[in-house]
Amino acid sequence: MTRPLPYLYLLNCMGLSLWTAKVYCLQNSLHSLYSKARQVRTIEGHEQALPLYEELLCRNPSDVTAATRIAAERDSPQRHKELGRGGSLSQRRRFAQFLESSHFRTNAIANFIFSTKSEEDRAVKAKLASAPIYLQPLRAGSPCPPTPSSAIDAIIQLFLLAVCLPLETCNRLLGGDAVQLMEDLAIAFVSRDN
């Protein structure tokens, strides 16, 4: 027998509304499902975890992390084998030029990360530092930054934070040629399923 009622009761006794308790339990069950999905994918493999990640996307459709979206794709293992192996040398050079023309540099990354007025000093320090800026990709279910408004914002979200972006946003901000180039180079793919 599960024990959600006593737990809800205790939360209610602490002055939280029943609605707050239900939201907390929903978040807690999502957290448990994310944890279980990661464990199954790690130990038993992609195929075994696929239904769990599909369920996660049904319960939490706003999760746009690559960690969840890629894990919910049936042909993800094949795509991983092809990662970065597509395209020609001239296409790779074009991609490097694209990143350069998009100002994919430490200054732009620091501006994106430290975007609020209260973080202005940190941005200045990051730009002046000789050390690189390290970012960790978002874990499955993590809250994502706002929809990008510029090419550099989209590039940072795609390549450094591992956020999946709508195709129309990528086409608008990066250009259809750049999106196609990333697909040809097998460094990005368009999901038709989710």
PDB file of C-alpha atoms in Angstrom:
ATOM      1  CA  MET A   1       0.000   0.000   0.000  1.00  0.00           C
ATOM      2  CA  THR A   2       1.338   3.434  -0.896  1.00  0.00           C
ATOM      3  CA  ARG A   3       1.492   6.190   1.688  1.00  0.00           C
ATOM      4  CA  PRO A   4       0.541   9.411  -0.135  1.00  0.00           C
ATOM      5  CA  LEU A   5      -2.367  10.399   2.163  1.00  0.00           C
ATOM      6  CA  PRO A   6      -0.362  10.686   5.390  1.00  0.00           C
ATOM      7  CA  TYR A   7       2.253  12.621   3.442  1.00  0.00           C
ATOM      8  CA  LEU A   8      -0.368  15.006   2.074  1.00  0.00           C
ATOM      9  CA  TYR A   9      -1.773  15.386   5.521  1.00  0.00           C
ATOM     10  CA  LEU A  10       1.605  16.304   6.992  1.00  0.00           C
ATOM     11  CA  LEU A  11       2.147  18.894   4.276  1.00  0.00           C
ATOM     12  CA  ASN A  12      -1.308  20.297   4.945  1.00  0.00           C
ATOM     13  CA  CYS A  13      -0.521  20.467   8.675  1.00  0.00           C
ATOM     14  CA  MET A  14       2.532  22.579   7.852  1.00  0.00           C
ATOM     15  CA  GLY A  15       0.238  25.246   6.432  1.00  0.00           C
ATOM     16  CA  LEU A  16       0.466  24.250   2.779  1.00  0.00           C
ATOM     17  CA  SER A  17      -2.709  23.987   0.756  1.00  0.00           C
ATOM     18  CA  LEU A  18      -3.858  20.683  -0.660  1.00  0.00           C
ATOM     19  CA  TRP A  19      -3.159  22.043  -4.166  1.00  0.00           C
ATOM     20  CA  THR A  20       0.444  22.842  -3.179  1.00  0.00           C
ATOM     21  CA  ALA A  21       0.790  19.348  -1.749  1.00  0.00           C
ATOM     22  CA  LYS A  22      -0.499  17.796  -4.987  1.00  0.00           C
ATOM     23  CA  VAL A  23       1.926  19.873  -7.050  1.00  0.00           C
ATOM     24  CA  TYR A  24       4.760  18.863  -4.732  1.00  0.00           C
ATOM     25  CA  CYS A  25       3.838  15.182  -5.084  1.00  0.00           C
ATOM     26  CA  LEU A  26       3.596  15.521  -8.877  1.00  0.00           C
ATOM     27  CA  GLN A  27       7.040  17.131  -8.998  1.00  0.00           C
ATOM     28  CA  ASN A  28       8.359  14.462  -6.665  1.00  0.00           C
ATOM     29  CA  SER A  29       6.949  11.685  -8.871  1.00  0.00           C
ATOM     30  CA  LEU A  30       8.441  13.366 -11.968  1.00  0.00           C
ATOM     31  CA  HIS A  31      11.772  13.586 -10.171  1.00  0.00           C
ATOM     32  CA  SER A  32      11.527   9.871  -9.325  1.00  0.00           C
ATOM     33  CA  LEU A  33      10.641   9.009 -12.921  1.00  0.00           C
ATOM     34  CA  TYR A  34      13.604  11.029 -14.274  1.00  0.00           C
ATOM     35  CA  SER A  35      15.868   9.236 -11.822  1.00  0.00           C
ATOM     36  CA  LYS A  36      14.481   5.824 -12.774  1.00  0.00           C
ATOM     37  CA  ALA A  37      14.780   6.602 -16.510  1.00  0.00           C
ATOM     38  CA  ARG A  38      18.452   7.620 -16.120  1.00  0.00           C
ATOM     39  CA  GLN A  39      19.166   4.478 -14.132  1.00  0.00           C
ATOM     40  CA  VAL A  40      17.458   2.171 -16.635  1.00  0.00           C
ATOM     41  CA  ARG A  41      19.162   3.837 -19.615  1.00  0.00           C
ATOM     42  CA  THR A  42      22.562   3.553 -17.947  1.00  0.00           C
ATOM     43  CA  ILE A  43      22.245  -0.037 -16.786  1.00  0.00           C
ATOM     44  CA  GLU A  44      19.836  -1.682 -19.226  1.00  0.00           C
ATOM     45  CA  GLY A  45      20.233   0.446 -22.334  1.00  0.00           C
ATOM     46  CA  HIS A  46      18.337   2.848 -24.571  1.00  0.00           C
ATOM     47  CA  GLU A  47      15.581   0.483 -25.709  1.00  0.00           C
ATOM     48  CA  GLN A  48      14.582  -0.373 -22.146  1.00  0.00           C
ATOM     49  CA  ALA A  49      14.451   3.287 -21.074  1.00  0.00           C
ATOM     50  CA  LEU A  50      12.585   4.540 -24.148  1.00  0.00           C
ATOM     51  CA  PRO A  51       9.067   4.052 -22.686  1.00  0.00           C
ATOM     52  CA  LEU A  52      10.095   5.898 -19.522  1.00  0.00           C
ATOM     53  CA  TYR A  53      11.360   8.916 -21.479  1.00  0.00           C
ATOM     54  CA  GLU A  54       8.248   8.880 -23.655  1.00  0.00           C
ATOM     55  CA  GLU A  55       6.159   8.923 -20.478  1.00  0.00           C
ATOM     56  CA  LEU A  56       8.242  11.809 -19.134  1.00  0.00           C
ATOM     57  CA  LEU A  57       7.532  13.855 -22.251  1.00  0.00           C
ATOM     58  CA  CYS A  58       3.822  13.096 -21.925  1.00  0.00           C
ATOM     59  CA  ARG A  59       3.847  14.254 -18.295  1.00  0.00           C
ATOM     60  CA  ASN A  60       6.243  17.144 -18.821  1.00  0.00           C
ATOM     61  CA  PRO A  61       5.980  18.349 -22.448  1.00  0.00           C
ATOM     62  CA  SER A  62       7.815  21.569 -21.579  1.00  0.00           C
ATOM     63  CA  ASP A  63      11.042  19.611 -20.995  1.00  0.00           C
ATOM     64  CA  VAL A  64      13.193  20.708 -23.922  1.00  0.00           C
ATOM     65  CA  THR A  65      16.477  19.351 -22.609  1.00  0.00           C
ATOM     66  CA  ALA A  66      18.444  17.318 -25.103  1.00  0.00           C
ATOM     67  CA  ALA A  67      18.922  14.710 -22.376  1.00  0.00           C
ATOM     68  CA  THR A  68      15.223  13.854 -22.448  1.00  0.00           C
ATOM     69  CA  ARG A  69      14.455  14.554 -26.104  1.00  0.00           C
ATOM     70  CA  ILE A  70      17.349  12.455 -27.405  1.00  0.00           C
ATOM     71  CA  ALA A  71      16.562   9.622 -24.991  1.00  0.00           C
ATOM     72  CA  ALA A  72      12.954   9.613 -26.251  1.00  0.00           C
ATOM     73  CA  GLU A  73      14.049   9.130 -29.893  1.00  0.00           C
ATOM     74  CA  ARG A  74      13.946   5.547 -31.210  1.00  0.00           C
ATOM     75  CA  ASP A  75      16.911   6.013 -33.556  1.00  0.00           C
ATOM     76  CA  SER A  76      19.070   7.869 -31.047  1.00  0.00           C
ATOM     77  CA  PRO A  77      21.720   5.095 -30.756  1.00  0.00           C
ATOM     78  CA  GLN A  78      22.294   5.183 -34.529  1.00  0.00           C
ATOM     79  CA  ARG A  79      22.549   8.964 -34.491  1.00  0.00           C
ATOM     80  CA  HIS A  80      25.161   8.767 -31.745  1.00  0.00           C
ATOM     81  CA  LYS A  81      27.252   6.458 -33.921  1.00  0.00           C
ATOM     82  CA  GLU A  82      27.123   9.007 -36.761  1.00  0.00           C
ATOM     83  CA  LEU A  83      27.727  12.067 -34.559  1.00  0.00           C
ATOM     84  CA  GLY A  84      30.173  14.421 -36.233  1.00  0.00           C
ATOM     85  CA  ARG A  85      31.026  11.995 -39.026  1.00  0.00           C
ATOM     86  CA  GLY A  86      28.959  13.599 -41.759  1.00  0.00           C
ATOM     87  CA  GLY A  87      29.808  16.175 -44.363  1.00  0.00           C
ATOM     88  CA  SER A  88      32.896  17.141 -46.276  1.00  0.00           C
ATOM     89  CA  LEU A  89      35.954  19.168 -45.321  1.00  0.00           C
ATOM     90  CA  SER A  90      34.511  22.235 -47.057  1.00  0.00           C
ATOM     91  CA  GLN A  91      31.276  21.859 -45.067  1.00  0.00           C
ATOM     92  CA  ARG A  92      33.262  21.687 -41.832  1.00  0.00           C
ATOM     93  CA  ARG A  93      35.089  24.872 -42.811  1.00  0.00           C
ATOM     94  CA  ARG A  94      31.769  26.547 -43.607  1.00  0.00           C
ATOM     95  CA  PHE A  95      30.499  25.568 -40.179  1.00  0.00           C
ATOM     96  CA  ALA A  96      33.589  27.024 -38.486  1.00  0.00           C
ATOM     97  CA  GLN A  97      33.043  30.240 -40.481  1.00  0.00           C
ATOM     98  CA  PHE A  98      29.402  30.251 -39.431  1.00  0.00           C
ATOM     99  CA  LEU A  99      30.381  30.054 -35.741  1.00  0.00           C
ATOM    100  CA  GLU A 100      32.949  32.812 -36.234  1.00  0.00           C
ATOM    101  CA  SER A 101      30.471  35.075 -38.034  1.00  0.00           C
ATOM    102  CA  SER A 102      27.953  34.452 -35.242  1.00  0.00           C
ATOM    103  CA  HIS A 103      30.510  35.806 -32.694  1.00  0.00           C
ATOM    104  CA  PHE A 104      30.769  32.495 -30.843  1.00  0.00           C
ATOM    105  CA  ARG A 105      33.442  33.753 -28.435  1.00  0.00           C
ATOM    106  CA  THR A 106      34.020  34.078 -24.694  1.00  0.00           C
ATOM    107  CA  ASN A 107      32.578  37.613 -24.594  1.00  0.00           C
ATOM    108  CA  ALA A 108      29.293  36.543 -26.167  1.00  0.00           C
ATOM    109  CA  ILE A 109      29.042  33.508 -23.895  1.00  0.00           C
ATOM    110  CA  ALA A 110      29.725  35.645 -20.808  1.00  0.00           C
ATOM    111  CA  ASN A 111      27.059  38.134 -21.914  1.00  0.00           C
ATOM    112  CA  PHE A 112      24.553  35.302 -22.286  1.00  0.00           C
ATOM    113  CA  ILE A 113      25.327  33.653 -18.947  1.00  0.00           C
ATOM    114  CA  PHE A 114      25.529  36.832 -16.905  1.00  0.00           C
ATOM    115  CA  SER A 115      22.659  38.623 -18.607  1.00  0.00           C
ATOM    116  CA  THR A 116      21.077  40.467 -15.678  1.00  0.00           C
ATOM    117  CA  LYS A 117      22.140  43.843 -14.342  1.00  0.00           C
ATOM    118  CA  SER A 118      23.034  42.279 -10.977  1.00  0.00           C
ATOM    119  CA  GLU A 119      25.529  39.976 -12.719  1.00  0.00           C
ATOM    120  CA  GLU A 120      27.233  42.706 -14.744  1.00  0.00           C
ATOM    121  CA  ASP A 121      30.408  42.612 -12.598  1.00  0.00           C
ATOM    122  CA  ARG A 122      30.673  38.864 -13.049  1.00  0.00           C
ATOM    123  CA  ALA A 123      30.352  39.272 -16.823  1.00  0.00           C
ATOM    124  CA  VAL A 124      33.185  41.811 -16.871  1.00  0.00           C
ATOM    125  CA  LYS A 125      35.392  39.490 -14.782  1.00  0.00           C
ATOM    126  CA  ALA A 126      34.594  36.524 -17.035  1.00  0.00           C
ATOM    127  CA  LYS A 127      35.493  38.532 -20.142  1.00  0.00           C
ATOM    128  CA  LEU A 128      38.798  39.688 -18.661  1.00  0.00           C
ATOM    129  CA  ALA A 129      39.804  36.282 -17.303  1.00  0.00           C
ATOM    130  CA  SER A 130      42.297  34.222 -19.245  1.00  0.00           C
ATOM    131  CA  ALA A 131      40.615  31.006 -18.081  1.00  0.00           C
ATOM    132  CA  PRO A 132      37.824  29.420 -20.126  1.00  0.00           C
ATOM    133  CA  ILE A 133      34.181  29.527 -19.085  1.00  0.00           C
ATOM    134  CA  TYR A 134      32.795  26.107 -18.236  1.00  0.00           C
ATOM    135  CA  LEU A 135      29.132  25.291 -18.626  1.00  0.00           C
ATOM    136  CA  GLN A 136      27.370  22.089 -17.765  1.00  0.00           C
ATOM    137  CA  PRO A 137      24.662  20.814 -20.126  1.00  0.00           C
ATOM    138  CA  LEU A 138      21.200  20.817 -18.619  1.00  0.00           C
ATOM    139  CA  ARG A 139      20.066  17.556 -17.043  1.00  0.00           C
ATOM    140  CA  ALA A 140      16.787  15.983 -18.073  1.00  0.00           C
ATOM    141  CA  GLY A 141      13.900  17.950 -16.612  1.00  0.00           C
ATOM    142  CA  SER A 142      15.964  21.030 -15.751  1.00  0.00           C
ATOM    143  CA  PRO A 143      14.353  24.417 -16.299  1.00  0.00           C
ATOM    144  CA  CYS A 144      15.513  25.962 -19.547  1.00  0.00           C
ATOM    145  CA  PRO A 145      16.490  29.509 -20.370  1.00  0.00           C
ATOM    146  CA  PRO A 146      14.028  31.706 -22.269  1.00  0.00           C
ATOM    147  CA  THR A 147      13.605  31.162 -25.992  1.00  0.00           C
ATOM    148  CA  PRO A 148      16.661  32.633 -27.720  1.00  0.00           C
ATOM    149  CA  SER A 149      16.352  35.987 -29.436  1.00  0.00           C
ATOM    150  CA  SER A 150      19.613  35.977 -31.396  1.00  0.00           C
ATOM    151  CA  ALA A 151      21.844  33.582 -33.276  1.00  0.00           C
ATOM    152  CA  ILE A 152      24.468  33.519 -30.525  1.00  0.00           C
ATOM    153  CA  ASP A 153      21.813  32.770 -27.883  1.00  0.00           C
ATOM    154  CA  ALA A 154      20.560  29.855 -29.999  1.00  0.00           C
ATOM    155  CA  ILE A 155      24.083  28.508 -30.562  1.00  0.00           C
ATOM    156  CA  ILE A 156      24.884  28.645 -26.833  1.00  0.00           C
ATOM    157  CA  GLN A 157      21.645  26.899 -25.941  1.00  0.00           C
ATOM    158  CA  LEU A 158      22.106  24.205 -28.591  1.00  0.00           C
ATOM    159  CA  PHE A 159      25.804  23.448 -28.186  1.00  0.00           C
ATOM    160  CA  LEU A 160      26.689  24.370 -24.609  1.00  0.00           C
ATOM    161  CA  LEU A 161      23.484  23.956 -22.605  1.00  0.00           C
ATOM    162  CA  ALA A 162      22.010  21.068 -24.656  1.00  0.00           C
ATOM    163  CA  VAL A 163      18.602  22.663 -25.140  1.00  0.00           C
ATOM    164  CA  CYS A 164      16.405  21.438 -27.981  1.00  0.00           C
ATOM    165  CA  LEU A 165      14.930  24.354 -29.900  1.00  0.00           C
ATOM    166  CA  PRO A 166      11.969  24.455 -32.268  1.00  0.00           C
ATOM    167  CA  LEU A 167      13.014  24.090 -35.900  1.00  0.00           C
ATOM    168  CA  GLU A 168      11.307  27.347 -36.871  1.00  0.00           C
ATOM    169  CA  THR A 169      13.290  29.214 -34.188  1.00  0.00           C
ATOM    170  CA  CYS A 170      16.560  27.739 -35.491  1.00  0.00           C
ATOM    171  CA  ASN A 171      15.680  28.551 -39.104  1.00  0.00           C
ATOM    172  CA  ARG A 172      14.744  32.120 -38.155  1.00  0.00           C
ATOM    173  CA  LEU A 173      17.797  32.836 -35.973  1.00  0.00           C
ATOM    174  CA  LEU A 174      20.493  30.718 -37.618  1.00  0.00           C
ATOM    175  CA  GLY A 175      19.187  30.451 -41.155  1.00  0.00           C
ATOM    176  CA  GLY A 176      17.968  27.381 -43.004  1.00  0.00           C
ATOM    177  CA  ASP A 177      21.388  26.853 -44.629  1.00  0.00           C
ATOM    178  CA  ALA A 178      23.118  26.659 -41.236  1.00  0.00           C
ATOM    179  CA  VAL A 179      20.494  24.246 -39.898  1.00  0.00           C
ATOM    180  CA  GLN A 180      20.902  22.038 -42.968  1.00  0.00           C
ATOM    181  CA  LEU A 181      24.679  22.218 -42.617  1.00  0.00           C
ATOM    182  CA  MET A 182      24.476  21.030 -38.994  1.00  0.00           C
ATOM    183  CA  GLU A 183      22.286  18.122 -40.111  1.00  0.00           C
ATOM    184  CA  ASP A 184      24.681  17.260 -42.962  1.00  0.00           C
ATOM    185  CA  LEU A 185      27.607  17.260 -40.528  1.00  0.00           C
ATOM    186  CA  ALA A 186      25.581  15.010 -38.171  1.00  0.00           C
ATOM    187  CA  ILE A 187      26.021  17.379 -35.250  1.00  0.00           C
ATOM    188  CA  ALA A 188      22.316  18.178 -35.014  1.00  0.00           C
ATOM    189  CA  PHE A 189      19.128  16.487 -36.099  1.00  0.00           C
ATOM    190  CA  VAL A 190      15.490  17.385 -36.463  1.00  0.00           C
ATOM    191  CA  SER A 191      13.128  15.364 -34.355  1.00  0.00           C
ATOM    192  CA  ARG A 192       9.953  14.410 -36.142  1.00  0.00           C
ATOM    193  CA  ASP A 193       8.526  12.502 -33.164  1.00  0.00           C
ATOM    194  CA  ASN A 194       8.693  14.985 -30.307  1.00  0.00           C
TER     195      ASN A 194
END
